[in-house]
CSV table of C-alpha atoms (C1' of nucleotides) in Angstrom, one decimal:
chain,number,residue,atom,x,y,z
A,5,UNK,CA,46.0,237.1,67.7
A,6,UNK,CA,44.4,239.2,70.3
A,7,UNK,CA,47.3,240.6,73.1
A,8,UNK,CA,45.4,240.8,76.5
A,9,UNK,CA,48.4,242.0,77.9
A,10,UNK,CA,48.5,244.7,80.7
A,11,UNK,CA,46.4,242.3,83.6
A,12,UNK,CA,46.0,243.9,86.9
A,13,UNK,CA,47.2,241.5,89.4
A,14,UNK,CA,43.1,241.6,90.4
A,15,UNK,CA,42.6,240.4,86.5
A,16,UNK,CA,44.9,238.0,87.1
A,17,UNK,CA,43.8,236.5,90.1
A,18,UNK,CA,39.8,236.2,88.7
A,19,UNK,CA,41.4,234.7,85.1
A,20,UNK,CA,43.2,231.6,87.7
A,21,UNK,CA,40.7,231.6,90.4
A,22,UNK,CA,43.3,233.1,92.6
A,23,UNK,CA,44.0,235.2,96.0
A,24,UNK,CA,45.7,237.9,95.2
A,25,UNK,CA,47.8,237.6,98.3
A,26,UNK,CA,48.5,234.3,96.8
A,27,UNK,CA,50.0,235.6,93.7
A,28,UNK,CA,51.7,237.4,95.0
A,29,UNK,CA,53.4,234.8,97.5
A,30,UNK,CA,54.0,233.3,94.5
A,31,UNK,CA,56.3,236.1,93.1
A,32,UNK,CA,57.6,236.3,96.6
A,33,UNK,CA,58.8,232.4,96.1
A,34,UNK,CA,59.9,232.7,92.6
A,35,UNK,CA,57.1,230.4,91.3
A,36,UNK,CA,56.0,233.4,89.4
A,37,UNK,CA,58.3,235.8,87.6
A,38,UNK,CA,58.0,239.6,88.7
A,39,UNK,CA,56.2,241.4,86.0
A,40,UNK,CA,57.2,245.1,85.0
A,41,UNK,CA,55.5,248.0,87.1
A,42,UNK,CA,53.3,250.9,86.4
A,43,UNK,CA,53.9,254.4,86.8
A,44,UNK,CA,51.8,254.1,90.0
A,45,UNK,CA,53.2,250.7,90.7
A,46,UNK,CA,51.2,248.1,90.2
A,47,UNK,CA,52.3,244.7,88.5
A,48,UNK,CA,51.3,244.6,85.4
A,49,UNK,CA,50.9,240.9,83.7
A,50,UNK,CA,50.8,239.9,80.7
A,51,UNK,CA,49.8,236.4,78.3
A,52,UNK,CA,53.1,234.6,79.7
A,53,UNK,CA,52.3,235.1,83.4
A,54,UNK,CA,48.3,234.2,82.6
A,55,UNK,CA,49.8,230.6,81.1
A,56,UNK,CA,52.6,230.2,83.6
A,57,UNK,CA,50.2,230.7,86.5
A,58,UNK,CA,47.7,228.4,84.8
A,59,UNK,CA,50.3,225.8,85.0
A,60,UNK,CA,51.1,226.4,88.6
A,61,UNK,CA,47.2,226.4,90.0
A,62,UNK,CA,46.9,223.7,87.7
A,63,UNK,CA,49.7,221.6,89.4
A,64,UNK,CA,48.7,222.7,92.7
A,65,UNK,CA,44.7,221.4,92.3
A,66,UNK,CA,46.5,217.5,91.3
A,67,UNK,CA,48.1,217.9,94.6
A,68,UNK,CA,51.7,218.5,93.6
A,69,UNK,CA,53.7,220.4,96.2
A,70,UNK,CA,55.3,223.8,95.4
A,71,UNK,CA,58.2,222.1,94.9
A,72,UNK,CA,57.8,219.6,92.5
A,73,UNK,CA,55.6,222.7,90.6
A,74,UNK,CA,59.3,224.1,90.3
A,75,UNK,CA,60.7,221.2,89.5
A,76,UNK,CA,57.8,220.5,86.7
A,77,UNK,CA,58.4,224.2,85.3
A,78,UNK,CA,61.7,223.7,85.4
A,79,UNK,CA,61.6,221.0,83.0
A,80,UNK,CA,58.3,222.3,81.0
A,81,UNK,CA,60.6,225.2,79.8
A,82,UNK,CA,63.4,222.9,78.2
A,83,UNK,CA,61.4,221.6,75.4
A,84,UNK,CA,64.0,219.2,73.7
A,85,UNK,CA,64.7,217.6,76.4
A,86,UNK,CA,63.1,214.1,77.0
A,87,UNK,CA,60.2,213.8,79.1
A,88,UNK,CA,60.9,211.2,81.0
A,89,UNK,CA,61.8,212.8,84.7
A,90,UNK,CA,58.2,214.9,83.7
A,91,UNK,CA,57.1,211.0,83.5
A,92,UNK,CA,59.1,210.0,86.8
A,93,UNK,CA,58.0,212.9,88.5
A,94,UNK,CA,54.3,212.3,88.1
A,95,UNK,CA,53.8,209.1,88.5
A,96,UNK,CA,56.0,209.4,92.2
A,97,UNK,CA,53.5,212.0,92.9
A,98,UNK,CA,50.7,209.5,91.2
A,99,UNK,CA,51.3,206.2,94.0
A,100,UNK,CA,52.0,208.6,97.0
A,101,UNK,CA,48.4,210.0,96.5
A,102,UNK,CA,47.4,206.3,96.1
A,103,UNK,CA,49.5,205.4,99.6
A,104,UNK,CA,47.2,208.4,101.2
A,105,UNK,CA,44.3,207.0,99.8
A,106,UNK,CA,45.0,203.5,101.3
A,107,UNK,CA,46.0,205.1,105.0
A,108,UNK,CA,42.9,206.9,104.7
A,109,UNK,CA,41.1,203.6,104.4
A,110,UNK,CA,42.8,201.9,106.7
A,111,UNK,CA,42.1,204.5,109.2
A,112,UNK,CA,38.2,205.3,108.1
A,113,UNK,CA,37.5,201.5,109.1
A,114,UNK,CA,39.4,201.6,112.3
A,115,UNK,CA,37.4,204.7,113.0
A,116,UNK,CA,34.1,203.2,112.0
A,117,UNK,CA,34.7,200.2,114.0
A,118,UNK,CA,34.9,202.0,116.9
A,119,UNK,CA,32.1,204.1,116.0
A,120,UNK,CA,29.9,201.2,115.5
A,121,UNK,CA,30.9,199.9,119.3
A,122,UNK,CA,29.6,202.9,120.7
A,123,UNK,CA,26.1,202.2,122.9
A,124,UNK,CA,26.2,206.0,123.7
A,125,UNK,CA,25.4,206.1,127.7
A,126,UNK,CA,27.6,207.8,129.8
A,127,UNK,CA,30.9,209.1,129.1
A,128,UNK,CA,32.1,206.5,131.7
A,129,UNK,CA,30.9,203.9,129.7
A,130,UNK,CA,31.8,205.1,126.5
A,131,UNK,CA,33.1,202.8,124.2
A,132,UNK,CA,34.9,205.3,121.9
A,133,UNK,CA,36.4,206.8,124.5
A,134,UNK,CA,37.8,203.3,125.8
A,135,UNK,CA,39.1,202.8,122.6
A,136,UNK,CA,41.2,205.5,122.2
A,137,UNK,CA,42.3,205.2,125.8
A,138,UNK,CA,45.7,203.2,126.2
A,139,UNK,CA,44.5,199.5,126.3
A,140,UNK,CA,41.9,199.7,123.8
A,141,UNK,CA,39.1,199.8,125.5
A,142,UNK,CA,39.3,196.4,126.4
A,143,UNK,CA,39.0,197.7,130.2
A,144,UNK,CA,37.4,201.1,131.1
A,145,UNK,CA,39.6,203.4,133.4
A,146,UNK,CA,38.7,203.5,136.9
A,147,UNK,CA,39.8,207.0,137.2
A,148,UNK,CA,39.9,210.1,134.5
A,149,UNK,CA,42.6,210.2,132.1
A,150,UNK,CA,44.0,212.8,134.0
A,151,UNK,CA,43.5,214.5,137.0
B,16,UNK,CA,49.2,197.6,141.8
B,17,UNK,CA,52.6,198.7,140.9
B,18,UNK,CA,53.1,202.4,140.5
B,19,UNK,CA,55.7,202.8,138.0
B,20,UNK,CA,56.2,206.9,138.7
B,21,UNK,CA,58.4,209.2,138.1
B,22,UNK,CA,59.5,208.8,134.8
B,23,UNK,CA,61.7,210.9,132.5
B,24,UNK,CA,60.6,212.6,129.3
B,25,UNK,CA,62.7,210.2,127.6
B,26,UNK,CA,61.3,207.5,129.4
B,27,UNK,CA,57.6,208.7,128.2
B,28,UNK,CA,58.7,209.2,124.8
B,29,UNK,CA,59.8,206.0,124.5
B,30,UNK,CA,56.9,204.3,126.3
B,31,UNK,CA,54.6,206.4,123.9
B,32,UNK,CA,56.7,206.5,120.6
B,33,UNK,CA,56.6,210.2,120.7
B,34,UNK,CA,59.8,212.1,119.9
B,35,UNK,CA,60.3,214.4,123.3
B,36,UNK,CA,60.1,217.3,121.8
B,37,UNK,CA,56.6,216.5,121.1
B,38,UNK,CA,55.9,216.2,123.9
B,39,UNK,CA,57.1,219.4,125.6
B,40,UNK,CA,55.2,221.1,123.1
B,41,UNK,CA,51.9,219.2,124.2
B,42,UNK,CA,52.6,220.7,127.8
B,43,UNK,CA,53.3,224.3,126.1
B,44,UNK,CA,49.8,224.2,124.4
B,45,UNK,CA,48.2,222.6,126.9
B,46,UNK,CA,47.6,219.2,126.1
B,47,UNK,CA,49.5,217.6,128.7
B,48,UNK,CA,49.6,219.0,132.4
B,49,UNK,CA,52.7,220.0,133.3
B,50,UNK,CA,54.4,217.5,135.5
B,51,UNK,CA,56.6,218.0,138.7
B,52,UNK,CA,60.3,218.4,138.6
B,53,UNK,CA,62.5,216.8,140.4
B,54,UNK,CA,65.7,218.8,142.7
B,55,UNK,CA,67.5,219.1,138.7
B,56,UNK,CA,64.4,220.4,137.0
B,57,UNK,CA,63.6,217.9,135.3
B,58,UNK,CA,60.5,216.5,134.5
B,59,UNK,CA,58.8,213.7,136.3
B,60,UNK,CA,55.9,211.5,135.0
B,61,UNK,CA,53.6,209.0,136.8
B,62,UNK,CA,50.7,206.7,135.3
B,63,UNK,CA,48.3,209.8,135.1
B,64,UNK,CA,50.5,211.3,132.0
B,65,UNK,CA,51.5,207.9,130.5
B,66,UNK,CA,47.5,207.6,130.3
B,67,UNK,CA,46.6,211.0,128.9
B,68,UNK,CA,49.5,211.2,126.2
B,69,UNK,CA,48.5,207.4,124.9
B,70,UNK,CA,45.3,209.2,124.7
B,71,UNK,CA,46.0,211.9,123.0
B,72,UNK,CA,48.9,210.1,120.7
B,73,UNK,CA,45.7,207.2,120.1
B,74,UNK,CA,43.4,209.9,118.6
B,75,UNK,CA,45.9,211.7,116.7
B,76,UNK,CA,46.6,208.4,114.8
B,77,UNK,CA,43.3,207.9,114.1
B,78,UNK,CA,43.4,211.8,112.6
B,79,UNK,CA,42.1,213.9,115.1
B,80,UNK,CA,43.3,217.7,115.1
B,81,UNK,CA,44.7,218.6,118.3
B,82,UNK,CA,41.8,221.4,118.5
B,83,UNK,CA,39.5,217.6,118.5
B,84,UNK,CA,41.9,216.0,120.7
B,85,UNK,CA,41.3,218.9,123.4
B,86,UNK,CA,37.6,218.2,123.5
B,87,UNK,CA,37.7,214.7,123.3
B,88,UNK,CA,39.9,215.4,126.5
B,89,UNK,CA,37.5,217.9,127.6
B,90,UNK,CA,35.0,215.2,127.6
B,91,UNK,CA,36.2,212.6,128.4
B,92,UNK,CA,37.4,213.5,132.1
B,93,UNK,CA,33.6,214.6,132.5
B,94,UNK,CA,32.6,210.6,133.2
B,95,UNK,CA,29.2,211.1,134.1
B,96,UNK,CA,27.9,212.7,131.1
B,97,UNK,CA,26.2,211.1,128.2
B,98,UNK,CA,28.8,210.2,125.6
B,99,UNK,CA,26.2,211.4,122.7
B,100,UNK,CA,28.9,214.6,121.6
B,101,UNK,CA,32.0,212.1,121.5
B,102,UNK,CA,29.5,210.1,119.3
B,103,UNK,CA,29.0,213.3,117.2
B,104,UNK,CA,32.4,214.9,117.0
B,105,UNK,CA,34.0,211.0,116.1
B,106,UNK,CA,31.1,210.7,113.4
B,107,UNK,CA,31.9,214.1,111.7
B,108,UNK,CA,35.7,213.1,111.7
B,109,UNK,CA,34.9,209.5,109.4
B,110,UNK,CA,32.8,211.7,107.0
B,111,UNK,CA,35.8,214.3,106.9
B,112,UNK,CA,37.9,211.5,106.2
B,113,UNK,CA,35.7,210.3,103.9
B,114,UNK,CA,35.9,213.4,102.0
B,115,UNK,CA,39.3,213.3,102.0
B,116,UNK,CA,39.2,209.7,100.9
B,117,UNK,CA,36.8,211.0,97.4
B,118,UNK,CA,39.0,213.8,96.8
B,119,UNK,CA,42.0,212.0,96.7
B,120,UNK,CA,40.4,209.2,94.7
B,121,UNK,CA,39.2,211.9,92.0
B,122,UNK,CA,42.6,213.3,92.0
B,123,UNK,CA,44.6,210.6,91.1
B,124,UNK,CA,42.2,209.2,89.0
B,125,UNK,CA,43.1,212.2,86.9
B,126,UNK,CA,46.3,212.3,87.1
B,127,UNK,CA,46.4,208.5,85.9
B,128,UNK,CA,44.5,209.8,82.8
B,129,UNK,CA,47.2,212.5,82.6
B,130,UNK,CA,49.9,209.9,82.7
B,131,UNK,CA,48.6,207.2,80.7
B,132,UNK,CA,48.7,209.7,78.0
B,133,UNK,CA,52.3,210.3,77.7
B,134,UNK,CA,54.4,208.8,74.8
B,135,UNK,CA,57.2,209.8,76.8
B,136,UNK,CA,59.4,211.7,73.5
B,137,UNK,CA,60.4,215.4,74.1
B,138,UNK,CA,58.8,218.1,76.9
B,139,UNK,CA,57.1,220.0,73.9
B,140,UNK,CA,55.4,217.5,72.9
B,141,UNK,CA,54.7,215.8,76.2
B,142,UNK,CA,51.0,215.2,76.9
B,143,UNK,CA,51.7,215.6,80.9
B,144,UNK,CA,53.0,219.2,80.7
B,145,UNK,CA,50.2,219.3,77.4
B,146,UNK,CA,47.3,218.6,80.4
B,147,UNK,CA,48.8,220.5,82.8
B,148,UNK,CA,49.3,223.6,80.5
B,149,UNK,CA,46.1,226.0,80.4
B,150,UNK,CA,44.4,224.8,77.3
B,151,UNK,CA,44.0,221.3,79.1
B,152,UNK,CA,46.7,220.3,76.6
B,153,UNK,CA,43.8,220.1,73.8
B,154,UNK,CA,47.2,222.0,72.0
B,155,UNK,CA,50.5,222.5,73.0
B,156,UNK,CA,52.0,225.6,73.7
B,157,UNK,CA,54.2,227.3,71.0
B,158,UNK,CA,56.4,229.0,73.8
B,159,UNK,CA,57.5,228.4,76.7
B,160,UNK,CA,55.5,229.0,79.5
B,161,UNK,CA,57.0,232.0,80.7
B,162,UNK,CA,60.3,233.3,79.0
C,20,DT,C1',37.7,270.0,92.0
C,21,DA,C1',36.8,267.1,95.6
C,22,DT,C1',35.6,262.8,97.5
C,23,DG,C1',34.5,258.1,97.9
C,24,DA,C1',34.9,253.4,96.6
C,25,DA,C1',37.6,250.0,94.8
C,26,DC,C1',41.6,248.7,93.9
C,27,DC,C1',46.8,248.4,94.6
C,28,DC,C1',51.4,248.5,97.6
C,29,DT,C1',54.8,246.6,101.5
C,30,DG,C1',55.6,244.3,105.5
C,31,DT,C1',54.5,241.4,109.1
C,32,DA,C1',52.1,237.9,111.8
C,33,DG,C1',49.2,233.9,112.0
C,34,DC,C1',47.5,229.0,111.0
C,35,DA,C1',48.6,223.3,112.0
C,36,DA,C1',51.5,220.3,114.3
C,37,DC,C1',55.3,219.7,115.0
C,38,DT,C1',60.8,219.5,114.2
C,39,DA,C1',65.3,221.2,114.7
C,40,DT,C1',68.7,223.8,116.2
C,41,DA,C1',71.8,226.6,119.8
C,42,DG,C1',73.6,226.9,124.1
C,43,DG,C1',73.6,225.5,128.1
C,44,DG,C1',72.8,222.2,132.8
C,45,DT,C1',72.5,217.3,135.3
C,46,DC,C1',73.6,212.7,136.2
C,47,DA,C1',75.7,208.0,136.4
C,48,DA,C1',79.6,205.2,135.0
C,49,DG,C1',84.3,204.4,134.7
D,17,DC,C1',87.2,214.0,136.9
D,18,DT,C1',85.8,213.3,132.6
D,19,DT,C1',82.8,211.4,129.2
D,20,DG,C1',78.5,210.7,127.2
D,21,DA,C1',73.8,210.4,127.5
D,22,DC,C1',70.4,212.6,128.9
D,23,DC,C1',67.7,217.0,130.3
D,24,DC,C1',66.5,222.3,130.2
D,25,DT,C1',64.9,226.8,127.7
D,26,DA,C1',64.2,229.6,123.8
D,27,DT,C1',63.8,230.4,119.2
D,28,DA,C1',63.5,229.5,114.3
D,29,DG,C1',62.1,226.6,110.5
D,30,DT,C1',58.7,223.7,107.9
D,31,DT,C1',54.2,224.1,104.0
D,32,DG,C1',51.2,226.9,101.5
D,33,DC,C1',49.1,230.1,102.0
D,34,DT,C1',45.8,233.9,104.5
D,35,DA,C1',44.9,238.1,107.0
D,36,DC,C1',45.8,242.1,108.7
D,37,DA,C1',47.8,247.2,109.3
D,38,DG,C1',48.8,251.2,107.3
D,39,DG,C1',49.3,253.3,103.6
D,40,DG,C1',49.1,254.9,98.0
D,41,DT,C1',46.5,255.0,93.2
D,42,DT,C1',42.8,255.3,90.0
D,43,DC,C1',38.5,256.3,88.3
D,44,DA,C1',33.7,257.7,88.5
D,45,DT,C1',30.7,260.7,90.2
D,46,DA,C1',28.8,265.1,92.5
DNA sequence: TATGAACCCTGTAGCAACTATAGGGTCAAG
DNA sequence: CTTGACCCTATAGTTGCTACAGGGTTCATA
C-alpha cells in the first residue's frame, strides 16, 4: 500500500478542502494532533492526520459543533466500546437540526406574511415597517421611531 | 396621552424582554440613542426608546442582522420615502432564510440516512463513525483514526 | 549565485451578537 | 445605618474560524 506520507500542511488543506489557517486552528484546539516538523519547520502530515482531518471536516459539513467533533473522536478511537453514545450523540444533534428547521419555518411565514401586506408607498405608510414596529402594525406611528 | 418616561434600564428590559446588558451594548454600537441620566448617572428612558428597541428586538426575531436592523432603522425614520428598499432588503432576508431552510433540510436528511444505518454493536464496526470516516464508510478503517 | 515566487512560520486582531464577570456606586425600605 | 436590589464602567469570553503583519524556507530559473 502506497505511503503518501510527508503532506505539506498546503497538501493537506487541498486533500480536505481546507484553509490552511484553519488547520491549523485546528492544531491550535487539539482537534488535530501536532505533526512532527521539518528541518525548516514546516508540519509535515502524514495518512493518520489526512483520515483524522477527514473525519473532522466531515463532522463539521453535518453541522456538528467542534465540540461534539471531540466528543465523536473521542469515542471513534475506542473501538470496543459500544456505539451507542456515537448513536445518542447523533441523533441529539439529528432533532436539534430538525427544531432549526421548524423555527426557520415558523419565522419564513411570519416574514412572508408581512411581506405580502406590503403596498409599497411611502415609508410612512409602509406596512412592513408597521409590523415590526411595537404594536404590529395594527396602527402606524405618528412620529419616527426615534428622534 | 399618558407619558410613561423616565424609565430604568431594568424597567426597559423588562418591558422589552431584553436582558440589560443587551441593551447597553445596543447604545455602545449605536443601535439605541443614548438616553439622559438622571443626578446618579443612571439611565433614563421615555416612549421614544421603548419604541425603537421593540423595533429593533421585533426584527431581530424575525432574523434580521443588526447590520439589517440599522438600515431598516435608517429607513424607516425617513417617512416620506418610498418603502420599495424595505420591500427589497425584507425580500432578500425570506430567500436567505429560505436557503437556510434547504440546507438544513439536506443536512439532516443525511444524517438520518447516517443514523438509520447503525446496528448500534461496537465503534469499529459502527456505520455512523463508518459514514463519517473518509471512505464514506464504503469500508471501515483498520486503525484508529489518528493514533 | 542570485533572485523571485510560492509557500511556510508565529502571533495577534477581527467577525456576529451578545453574555458574563469584576469591582464598584445609588437608592429605597426597614 | 444597613441590607439588598438595582445601576455604573470596563473588560474578557463565547463559536469557528479568517485575515493580517512581519518574517523564514524552498525551489526553479536567469
Amino acid at each position: 500500500m502506497s505511503r503518501i506520507d510527508a503532506m505539506t500542511i498546503g497538501n493537506l488543506a487541498a486533500a480536505t478542502a481546507t484553509k490552511v489557517e484553519t488547520i491549523r486552528w485546528y492544531e491550535r484546539v487539539g482537534l488535530l494532533p501536532a505533526p512532527p516538523r521539518t528541518d525548516g519547520n514546516y508540519r509535515s502530515y502524514g495518512d493518520e492526520h489526512l483520515r483524522r482531518l477527514s473525519f473532522i471536516r466531515r463532522s463539521r459539513d453535518l453541522g456538528f459543533t467542534v465540540k461534539k467533533v471531540r466528543e465523536l473522536l473521542a469515542l471513534a478511537d475506542q473501538r470496543d466500546r459500544s456505539c451507542a453514545e456515537v448513536d445518542i450523540i447523533a441523533r441529539a444533534h439529528l432533532s436539534e437540526i430538525e427544531q432549526k428547521i421548524s423555527d426557520l419555518m415558523r419565522l419564513s411565514n411570519e416574514l412572508r406574511d408581512v411581506i405580502d401586506r406590503c403596498g409599497c408607498g411611502s415609508i410612512a405608510e409602509c406596512n412592513i415597517i408597521g409590523a415590526l414596529s411595537p404594536d404590529g402594525g395594527t396602527t402606524r406611528p405618528k412620529l419616527p421611531i426615534a428622534g
